[in-house]
Short mmCIF file of C-alpha atoms and ligand atoms in Angstrom, two decimals:
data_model
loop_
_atom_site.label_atom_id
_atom_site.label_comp_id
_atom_site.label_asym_id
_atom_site.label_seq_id
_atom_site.Cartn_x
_atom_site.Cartn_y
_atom_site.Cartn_z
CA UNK A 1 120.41 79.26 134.15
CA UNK A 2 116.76 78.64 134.04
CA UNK A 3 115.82 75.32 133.52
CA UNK A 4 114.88 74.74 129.96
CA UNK A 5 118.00 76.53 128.30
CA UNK A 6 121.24 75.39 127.49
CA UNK A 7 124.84 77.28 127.81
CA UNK A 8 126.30 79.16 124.92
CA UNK A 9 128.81 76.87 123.85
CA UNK A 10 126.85 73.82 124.51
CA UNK A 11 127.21 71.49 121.55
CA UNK A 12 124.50 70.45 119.69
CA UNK A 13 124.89 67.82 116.98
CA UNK A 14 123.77 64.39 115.18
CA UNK A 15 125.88 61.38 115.25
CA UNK A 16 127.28 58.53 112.74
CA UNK A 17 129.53 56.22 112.08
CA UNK A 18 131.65 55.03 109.16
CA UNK A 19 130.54 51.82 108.55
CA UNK A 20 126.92 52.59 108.91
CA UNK A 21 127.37 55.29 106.62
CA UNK A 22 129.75 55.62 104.16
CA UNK A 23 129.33 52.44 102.03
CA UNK A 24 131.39 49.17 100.75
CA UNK A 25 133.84 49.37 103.94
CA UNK A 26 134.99 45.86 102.29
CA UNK A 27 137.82 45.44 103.94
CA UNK A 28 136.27 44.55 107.57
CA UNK A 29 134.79 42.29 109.78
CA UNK A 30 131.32 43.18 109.78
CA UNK A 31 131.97 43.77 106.10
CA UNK A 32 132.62 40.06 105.97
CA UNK A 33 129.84 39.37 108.92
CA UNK A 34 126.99 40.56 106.68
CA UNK A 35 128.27 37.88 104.14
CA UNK A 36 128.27 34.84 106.23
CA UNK A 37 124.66 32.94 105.82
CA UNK A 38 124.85 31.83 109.80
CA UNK A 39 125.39 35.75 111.22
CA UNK A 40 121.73 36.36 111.17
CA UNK A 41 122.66 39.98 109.22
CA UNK A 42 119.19 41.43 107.20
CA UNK A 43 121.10 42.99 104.70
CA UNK A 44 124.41 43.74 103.67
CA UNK A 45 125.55 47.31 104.52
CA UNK A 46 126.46 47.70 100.60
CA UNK A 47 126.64 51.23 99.69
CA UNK A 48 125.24 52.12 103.07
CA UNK A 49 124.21 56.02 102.24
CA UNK A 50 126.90 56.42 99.82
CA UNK A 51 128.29 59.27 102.64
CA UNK A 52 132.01 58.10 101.88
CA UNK A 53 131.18 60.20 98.75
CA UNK A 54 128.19 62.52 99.76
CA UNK A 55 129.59 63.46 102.98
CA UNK A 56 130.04 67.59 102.47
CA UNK A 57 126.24 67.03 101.78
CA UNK A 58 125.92 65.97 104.77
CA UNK A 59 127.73 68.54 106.60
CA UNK A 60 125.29 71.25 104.64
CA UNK A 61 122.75 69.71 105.92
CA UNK A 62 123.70 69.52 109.79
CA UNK A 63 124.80 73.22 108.96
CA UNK A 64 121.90 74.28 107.68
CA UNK A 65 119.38 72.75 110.28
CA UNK A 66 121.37 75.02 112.74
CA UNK A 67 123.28 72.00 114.70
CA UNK A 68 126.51 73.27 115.59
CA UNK A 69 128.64 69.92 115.86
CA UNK A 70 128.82 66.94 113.76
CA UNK A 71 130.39 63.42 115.40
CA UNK A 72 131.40 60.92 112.89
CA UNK A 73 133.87 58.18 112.77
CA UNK A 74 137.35 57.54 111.11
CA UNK A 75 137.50 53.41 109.80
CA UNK A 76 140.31 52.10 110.41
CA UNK A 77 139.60 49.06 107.87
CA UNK A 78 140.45 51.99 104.86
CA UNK A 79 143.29 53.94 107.16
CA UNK A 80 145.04 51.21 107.95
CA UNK A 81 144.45 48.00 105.24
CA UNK A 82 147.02 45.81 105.95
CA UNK A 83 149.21 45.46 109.35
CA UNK A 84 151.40 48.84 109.31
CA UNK A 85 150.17 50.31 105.90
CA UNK A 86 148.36 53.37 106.33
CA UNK A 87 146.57 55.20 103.44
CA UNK A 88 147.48 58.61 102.61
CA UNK A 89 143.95 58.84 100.62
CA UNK A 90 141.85 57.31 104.10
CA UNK A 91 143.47 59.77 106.20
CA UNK A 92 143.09 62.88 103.45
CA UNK A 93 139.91 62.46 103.00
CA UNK A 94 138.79 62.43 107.05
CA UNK A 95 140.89 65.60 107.12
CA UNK A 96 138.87 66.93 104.43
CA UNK A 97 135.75 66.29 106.77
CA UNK A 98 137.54 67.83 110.01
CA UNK A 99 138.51 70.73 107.64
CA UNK A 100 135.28 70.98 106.40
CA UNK A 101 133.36 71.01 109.81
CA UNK A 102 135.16 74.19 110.71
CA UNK A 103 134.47 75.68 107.36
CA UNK A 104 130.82 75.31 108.11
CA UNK A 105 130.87 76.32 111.95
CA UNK A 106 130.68 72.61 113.31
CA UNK A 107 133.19 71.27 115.83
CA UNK A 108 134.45 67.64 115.19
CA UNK A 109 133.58 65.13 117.01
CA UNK A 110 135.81 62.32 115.93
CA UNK A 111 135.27 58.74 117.02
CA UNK A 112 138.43 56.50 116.18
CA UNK A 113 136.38 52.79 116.53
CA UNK A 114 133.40 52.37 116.13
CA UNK A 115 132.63 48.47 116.29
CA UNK A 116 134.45 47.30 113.05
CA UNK A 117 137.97 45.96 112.99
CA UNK A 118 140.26 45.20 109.42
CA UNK A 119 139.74 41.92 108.48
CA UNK A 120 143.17 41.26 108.96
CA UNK A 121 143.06 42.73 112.94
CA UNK A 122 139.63 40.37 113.19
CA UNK A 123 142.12 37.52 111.80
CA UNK A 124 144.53 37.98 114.27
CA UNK A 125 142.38 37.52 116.87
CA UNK A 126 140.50 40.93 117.44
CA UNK A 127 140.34 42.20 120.79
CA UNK A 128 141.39 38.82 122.21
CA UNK A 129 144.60 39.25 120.70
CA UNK A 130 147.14 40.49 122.89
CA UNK A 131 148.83 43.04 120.46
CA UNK A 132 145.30 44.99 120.07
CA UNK A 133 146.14 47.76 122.70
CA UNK A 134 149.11 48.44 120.48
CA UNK A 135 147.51 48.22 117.48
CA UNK A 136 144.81 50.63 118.19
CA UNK A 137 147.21 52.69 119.85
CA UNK A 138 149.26 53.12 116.37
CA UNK A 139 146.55 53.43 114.09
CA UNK A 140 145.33 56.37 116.37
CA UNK A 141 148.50 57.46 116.81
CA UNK A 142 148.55 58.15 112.43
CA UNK A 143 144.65 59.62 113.04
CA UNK A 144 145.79 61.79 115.54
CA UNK A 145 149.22 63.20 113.50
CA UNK A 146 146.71 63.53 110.57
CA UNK A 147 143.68 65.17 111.71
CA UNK A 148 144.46 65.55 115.43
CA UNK A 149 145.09 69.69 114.75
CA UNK A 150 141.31 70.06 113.94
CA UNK A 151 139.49 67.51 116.15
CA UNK A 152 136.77 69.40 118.48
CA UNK A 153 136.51 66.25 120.69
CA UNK A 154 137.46 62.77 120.29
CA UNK A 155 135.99 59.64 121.02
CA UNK A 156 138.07 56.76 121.67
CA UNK A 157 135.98 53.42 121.71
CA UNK A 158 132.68 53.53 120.61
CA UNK A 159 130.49 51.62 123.07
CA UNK A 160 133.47 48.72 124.12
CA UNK A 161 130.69 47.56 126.73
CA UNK A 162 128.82 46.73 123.91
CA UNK A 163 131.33 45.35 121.29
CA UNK A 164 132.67 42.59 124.07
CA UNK A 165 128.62 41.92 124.92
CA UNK A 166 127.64 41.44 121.74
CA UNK A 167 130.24 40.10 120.65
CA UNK A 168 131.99 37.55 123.11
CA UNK A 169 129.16 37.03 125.68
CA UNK A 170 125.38 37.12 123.54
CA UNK A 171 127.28 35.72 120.67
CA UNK A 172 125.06 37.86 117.78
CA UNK A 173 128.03 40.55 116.78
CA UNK A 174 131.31 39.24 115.21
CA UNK A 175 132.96 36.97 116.47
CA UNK A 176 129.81 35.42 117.71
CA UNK A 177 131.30 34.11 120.57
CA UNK A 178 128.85 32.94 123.55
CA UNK A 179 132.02 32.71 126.23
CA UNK A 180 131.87 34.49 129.73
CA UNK A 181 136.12 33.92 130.08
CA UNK A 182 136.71 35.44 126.65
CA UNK A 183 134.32 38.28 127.35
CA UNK A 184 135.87 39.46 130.40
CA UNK A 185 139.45 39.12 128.51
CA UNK A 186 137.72 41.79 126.61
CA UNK A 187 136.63 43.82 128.32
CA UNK A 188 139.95 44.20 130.13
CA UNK A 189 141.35 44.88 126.52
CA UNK A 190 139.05 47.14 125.84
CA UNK A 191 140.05 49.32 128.96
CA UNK A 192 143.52 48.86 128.09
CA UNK A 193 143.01 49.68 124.56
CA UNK A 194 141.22 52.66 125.23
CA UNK A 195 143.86 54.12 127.44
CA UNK A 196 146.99 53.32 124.71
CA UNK A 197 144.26 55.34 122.47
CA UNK A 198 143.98 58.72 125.23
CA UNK A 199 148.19 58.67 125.19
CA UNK A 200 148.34 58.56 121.41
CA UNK A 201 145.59 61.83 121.00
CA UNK A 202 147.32 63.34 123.92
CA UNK A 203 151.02 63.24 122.17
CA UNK A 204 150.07 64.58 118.79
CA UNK A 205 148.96 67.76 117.36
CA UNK A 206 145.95 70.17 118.85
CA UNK A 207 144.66 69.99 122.54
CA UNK A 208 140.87 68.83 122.97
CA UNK A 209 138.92 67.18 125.24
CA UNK A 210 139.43 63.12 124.90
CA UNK A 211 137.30 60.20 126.71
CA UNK A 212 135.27 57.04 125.84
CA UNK A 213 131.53 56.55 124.85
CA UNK A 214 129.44 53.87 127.18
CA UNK A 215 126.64 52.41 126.36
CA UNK A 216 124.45 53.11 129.66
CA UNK A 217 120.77 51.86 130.64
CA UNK A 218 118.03 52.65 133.10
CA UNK A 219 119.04 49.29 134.82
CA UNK A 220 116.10 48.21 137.86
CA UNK A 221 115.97 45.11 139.79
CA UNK A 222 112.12 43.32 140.05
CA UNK A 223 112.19 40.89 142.57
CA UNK A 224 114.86 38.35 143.00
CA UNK A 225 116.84 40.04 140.37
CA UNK A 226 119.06 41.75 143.13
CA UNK A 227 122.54 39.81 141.78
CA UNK A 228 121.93 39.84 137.94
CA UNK A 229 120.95 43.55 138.09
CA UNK A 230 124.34 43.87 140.23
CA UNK A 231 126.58 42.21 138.32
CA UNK A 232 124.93 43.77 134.68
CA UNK A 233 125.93 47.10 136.48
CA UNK A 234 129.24 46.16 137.87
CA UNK A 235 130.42 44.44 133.94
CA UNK A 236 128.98 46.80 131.60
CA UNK A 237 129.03 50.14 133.56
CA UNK A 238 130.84 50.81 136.29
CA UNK A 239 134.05 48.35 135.47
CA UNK A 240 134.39 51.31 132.90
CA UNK A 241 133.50 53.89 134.65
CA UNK A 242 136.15 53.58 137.10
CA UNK A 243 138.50 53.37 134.41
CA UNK A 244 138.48 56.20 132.78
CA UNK A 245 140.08 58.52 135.47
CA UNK A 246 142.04 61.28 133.89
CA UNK A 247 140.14 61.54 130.59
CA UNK A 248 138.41 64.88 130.06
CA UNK A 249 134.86 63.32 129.80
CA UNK A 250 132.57 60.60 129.59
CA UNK A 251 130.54 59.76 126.80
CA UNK A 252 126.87 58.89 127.92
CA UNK A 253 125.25 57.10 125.50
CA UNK A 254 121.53 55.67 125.79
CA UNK A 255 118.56 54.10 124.52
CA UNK A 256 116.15 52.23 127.17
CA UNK A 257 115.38 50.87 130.72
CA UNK A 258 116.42 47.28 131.46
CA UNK A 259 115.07 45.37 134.37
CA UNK A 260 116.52 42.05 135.61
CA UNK A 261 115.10 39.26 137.06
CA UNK A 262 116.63 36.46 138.82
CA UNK A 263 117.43 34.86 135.29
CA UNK A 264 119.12 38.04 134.20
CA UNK A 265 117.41 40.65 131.60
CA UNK A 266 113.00 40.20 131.94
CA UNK A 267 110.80 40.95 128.88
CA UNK A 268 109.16 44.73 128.93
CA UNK A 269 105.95 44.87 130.59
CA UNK A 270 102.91 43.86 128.96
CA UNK A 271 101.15 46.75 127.86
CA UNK A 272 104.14 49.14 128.29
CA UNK A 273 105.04 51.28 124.73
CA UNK A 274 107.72 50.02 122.76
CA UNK A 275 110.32 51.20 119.93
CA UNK A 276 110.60 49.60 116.62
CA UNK A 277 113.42 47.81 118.05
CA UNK A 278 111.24 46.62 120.55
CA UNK A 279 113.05 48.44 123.40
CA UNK A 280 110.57 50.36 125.88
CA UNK A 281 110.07 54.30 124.80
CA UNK A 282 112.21 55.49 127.75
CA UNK A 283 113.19 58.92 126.82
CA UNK A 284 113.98 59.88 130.46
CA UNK A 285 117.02 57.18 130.14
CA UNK A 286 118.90 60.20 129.68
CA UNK A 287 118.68 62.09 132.86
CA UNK A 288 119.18 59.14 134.75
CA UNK A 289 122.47 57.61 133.06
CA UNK A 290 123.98 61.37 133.26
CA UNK A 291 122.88 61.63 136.72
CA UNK A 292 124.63 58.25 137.16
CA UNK A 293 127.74 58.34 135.09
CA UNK A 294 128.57 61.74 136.55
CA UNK A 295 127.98 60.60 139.94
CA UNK A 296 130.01 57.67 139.65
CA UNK A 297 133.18 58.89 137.50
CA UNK A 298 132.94 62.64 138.48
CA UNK A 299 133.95 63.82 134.60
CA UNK A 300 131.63 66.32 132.42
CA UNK A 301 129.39 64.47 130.37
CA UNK A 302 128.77 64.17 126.57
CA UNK A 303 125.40 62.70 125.75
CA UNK A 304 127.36 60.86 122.44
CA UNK A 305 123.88 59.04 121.64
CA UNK A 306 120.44 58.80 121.87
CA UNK A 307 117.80 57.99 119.84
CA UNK A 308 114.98 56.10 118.85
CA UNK A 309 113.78 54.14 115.86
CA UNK A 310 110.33 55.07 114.55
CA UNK A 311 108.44 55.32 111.62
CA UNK A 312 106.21 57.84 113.21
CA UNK A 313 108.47 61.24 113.51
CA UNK A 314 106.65 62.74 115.86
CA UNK A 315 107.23 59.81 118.64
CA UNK A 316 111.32 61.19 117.92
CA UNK A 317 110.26 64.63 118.47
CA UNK A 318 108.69 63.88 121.67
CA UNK A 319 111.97 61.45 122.38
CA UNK A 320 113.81 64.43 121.78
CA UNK A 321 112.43 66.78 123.50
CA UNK A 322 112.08 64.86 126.15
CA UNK A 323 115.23 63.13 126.34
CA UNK A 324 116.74 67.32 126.14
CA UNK A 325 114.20 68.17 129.14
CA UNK A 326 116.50 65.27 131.57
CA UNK A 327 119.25 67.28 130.45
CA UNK A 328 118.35 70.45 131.11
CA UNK A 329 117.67 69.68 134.30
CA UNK A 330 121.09 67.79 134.98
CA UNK A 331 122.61 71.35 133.71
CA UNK A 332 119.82 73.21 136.23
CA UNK A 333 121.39 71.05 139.39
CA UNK A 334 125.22 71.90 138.16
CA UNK A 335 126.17 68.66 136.44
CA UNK A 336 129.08 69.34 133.35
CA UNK A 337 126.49 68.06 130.49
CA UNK A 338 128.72 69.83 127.72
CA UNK A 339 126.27 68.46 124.57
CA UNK A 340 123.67 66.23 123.33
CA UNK A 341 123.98 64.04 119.97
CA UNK A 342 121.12 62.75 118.37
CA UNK A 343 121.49 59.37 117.12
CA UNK A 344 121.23 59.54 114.16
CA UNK A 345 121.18 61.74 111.24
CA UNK A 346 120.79 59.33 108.41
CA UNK A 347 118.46 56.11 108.25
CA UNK A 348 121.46 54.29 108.14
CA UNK A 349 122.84 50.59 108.19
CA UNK A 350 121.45 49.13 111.90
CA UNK A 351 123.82 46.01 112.43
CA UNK A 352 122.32 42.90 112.40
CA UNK A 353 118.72 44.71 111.46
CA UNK A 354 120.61 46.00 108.18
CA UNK A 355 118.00 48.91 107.11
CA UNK A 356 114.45 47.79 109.00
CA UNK A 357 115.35 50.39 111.98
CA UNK A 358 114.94 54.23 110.99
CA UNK A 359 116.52 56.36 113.87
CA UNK A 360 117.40 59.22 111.55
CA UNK A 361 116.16 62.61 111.69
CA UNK A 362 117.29 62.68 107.60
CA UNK A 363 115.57 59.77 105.14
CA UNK A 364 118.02 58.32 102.81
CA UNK A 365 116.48 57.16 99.66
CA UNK A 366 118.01 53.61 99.90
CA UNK A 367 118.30 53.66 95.50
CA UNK A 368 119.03 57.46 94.97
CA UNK A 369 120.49 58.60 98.19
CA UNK A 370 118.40 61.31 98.45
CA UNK A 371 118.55 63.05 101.50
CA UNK A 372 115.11 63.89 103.05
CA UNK A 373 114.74 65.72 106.07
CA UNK A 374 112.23 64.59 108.34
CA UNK A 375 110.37 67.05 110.85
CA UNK A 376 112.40 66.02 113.53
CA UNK A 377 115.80 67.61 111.89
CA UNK A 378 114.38 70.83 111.95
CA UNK A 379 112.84 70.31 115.29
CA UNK A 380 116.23 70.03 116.85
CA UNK A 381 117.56 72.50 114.80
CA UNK A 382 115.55 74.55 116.20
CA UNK A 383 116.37 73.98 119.66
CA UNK A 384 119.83 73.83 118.96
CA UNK A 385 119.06 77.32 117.52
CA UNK A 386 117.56 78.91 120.25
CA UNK A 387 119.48 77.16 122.82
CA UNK A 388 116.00 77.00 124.22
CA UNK A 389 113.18 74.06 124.84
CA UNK A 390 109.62 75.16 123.44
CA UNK A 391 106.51 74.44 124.82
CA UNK A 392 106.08 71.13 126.22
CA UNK A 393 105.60 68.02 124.17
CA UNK A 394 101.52 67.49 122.91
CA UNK A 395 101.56 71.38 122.74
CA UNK A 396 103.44 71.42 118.79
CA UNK A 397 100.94 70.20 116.01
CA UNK A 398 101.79 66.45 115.15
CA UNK A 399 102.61 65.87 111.58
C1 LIG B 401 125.53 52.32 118.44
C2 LIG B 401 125.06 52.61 117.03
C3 LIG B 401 123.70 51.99 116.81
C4 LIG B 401 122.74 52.59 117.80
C5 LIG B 401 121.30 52.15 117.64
C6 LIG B 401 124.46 52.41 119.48
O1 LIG B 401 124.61 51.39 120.36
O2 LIG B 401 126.64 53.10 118.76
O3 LIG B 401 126.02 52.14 116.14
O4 LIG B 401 123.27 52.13 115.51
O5 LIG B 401 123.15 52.27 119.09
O6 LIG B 401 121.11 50.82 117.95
#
């Protein structure tokens, strides 16, 4: 295949996730997060972009920009609202949307958590709590008996590198812990949770591809920075990485380099360009974290994510394309790269940034919920389209 184009049945698609999307998911621990004066939260994810409601529309729209696969999230604050009670109208309604995709030629890409937890999990102690393998593993169990006939691909864990980080270790995502003992406990739960998860998928209805979703880096050592860059590697990557032996892929999912000085993670060069989140623009993160997480693990990979927040569309179109050119080139040297997922499709509800960081290649009219597509979307579409990179980036007209 000549570098530049992409298989057949490669999957092209934009990502989400519930709570950033679909709107007053009250009955979680971000939900309550956002509402607690000390969490630092901008906003409160509120209606989000209404998609709990507006979600065929959303469909059309990845339809109609000529994606072919759509990954989203089931939340298991509305499936499963109290310990053991599951909702016939949560799990309907994602079954709806898996029904849905096929109608409109997309494959599913389901993700079963994707950083929130019910409020009554959170209260129980969240992943620190030792029945949270368990847990997870019945709520998926329910996902999988309701919707597991139509998944195209599921995601387990969205990013657990990143939940026990952020959560247990930086102290800035709930719980706001800043422990290294309690982050480690997680992170062994979330390995253990993640596998209860791949037995549940496997033992109900349909056959698809199952695996996790890691948040990966362009990690470098500068000088002196030899043990922090080791251990950063060792925690967040390949602890996980070794894990997931036996799943049908990994989940690659990127944004930026990191380097690490002796006193762990150093600021981003003076001078160098920078994201809206103030990461460094580091498109090529791509080809080097699927280079690395199929070297390491040996499974296909799924670029899940990657993105970049920008006001300025065309700096996303030339993240794009570039980010696609690293893949294409994986796929030229024979690594499994199976699809790429643009993060995301809606301007959506960023975390703690609430609605200051646009990474969608669709504008959501934060009053009206209008959806407005942005050059981008039909950039990609395009690609996704002809299966083929144009001309290199600088030779396309700016908008
Ligand atoms: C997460 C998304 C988030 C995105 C951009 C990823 O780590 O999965 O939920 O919005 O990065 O920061």
């Amino acid at each position: 295949m000549a570098t530049g184009t992409f298989p057949d049945n490669f999957l092209f698609g934009a990502a989400t996730a519930a709570h950033q999307i679909e709107g007053s998911n009250t009955n979680s621990d971000w939900w309550a997060f956002e509402h607690t004066a000390s969490s630092g939260c901008r906003d409160s994810s509120g209606d989000a972009c209404d998609s709990w409601h507006r979600w065929d529309e959303d469909l059309a729209l990845v339809q109609s920009l000529g994606l072919n696969s759509y990954r989203f999230s089931v939340e298991w604050a509305r499936v499963e609202p109290a310990p053991g009670e599951f909702s016939p109208v949560a799990l309907d309604h994602y079954r709806r949307i898996v029904q849905r995709c096929h109608d409109r030629g997309l494959v599913p890409v389901v993700t079963l958590h994707h950083f929130t937890l019910p409020t009554w999990m959170a209260e129980r102690g969240g992943f620190e709590s030792p029945e949270i393998a368990a847990r997870l593993g019945a709520y998926t169990e329910r996902v999988a008996g309701a919707i597991g006939d139509g998944i195209g691909l599921a995601c387990t864990i969205n990013e657990p590198n990143i939940v026990a980080l952020m959560g247990y270790l930086l102290g800035v995502f709930p719980p706001a812990v800043r422990d290294r003992k309690r982050f480690e406990v997680v992170s062994d739960a979330m390995r253990s949770s993640h596998r209860a998860m791949v037995e549940a998928l496997r033992a109900g209805p349909g056959r698809y591809p199952v695996g996790l979703t890691l948040s990966m880096a362009e990690m470098e050592a500068i000088e002196g920075g030899e043990a922090q860059y080791a251990q950063a590697l060792e925690h967040l990557e390949d602890a996980y990485l070794r894990a997931v032996g036996g799943d049908d892929f990994i989940g690659v999912q990127c944004y930026t380099r990191l380097r690490f000085g002796p006193d762990g993670p150093v600021d981003i060069p003076e001078g160098a360009r920078r994201t809206l989140m103030g990461y460094e623009f580091r498109p090529e993160v791509v080809e080097h974290t699927v280079r690395r997480a199929a070297a390491v693990c040996g499974l296909p990979v799924v670029v899940t994510e990657t993105g970049i927040s920008a006001d300025d569309d065309a700096e996303r179109i030339e993240f794009i394309d570039t980010a696609l050119r690293g893949v294409a080139a994986c796929i030229a040297d024979g690594i499994d790269v199976r699809g790429f997922y643009y993060w995301t499709l809606l301007d959506n509800f960023e975390w703690v940034l609430g609605y200051s960081q646009p990474f969608g290649i669709v504008a959501c009219d934060r009053a009206t919920f209008e959806r407005m597509p942005k050059p981008s979307a039909t950039h990609l579409g395009r690609i996704a389209r002809s299966r083929e990179l144009g001309s290199p980036v600088g030779a396309e007209p700016r908008q």
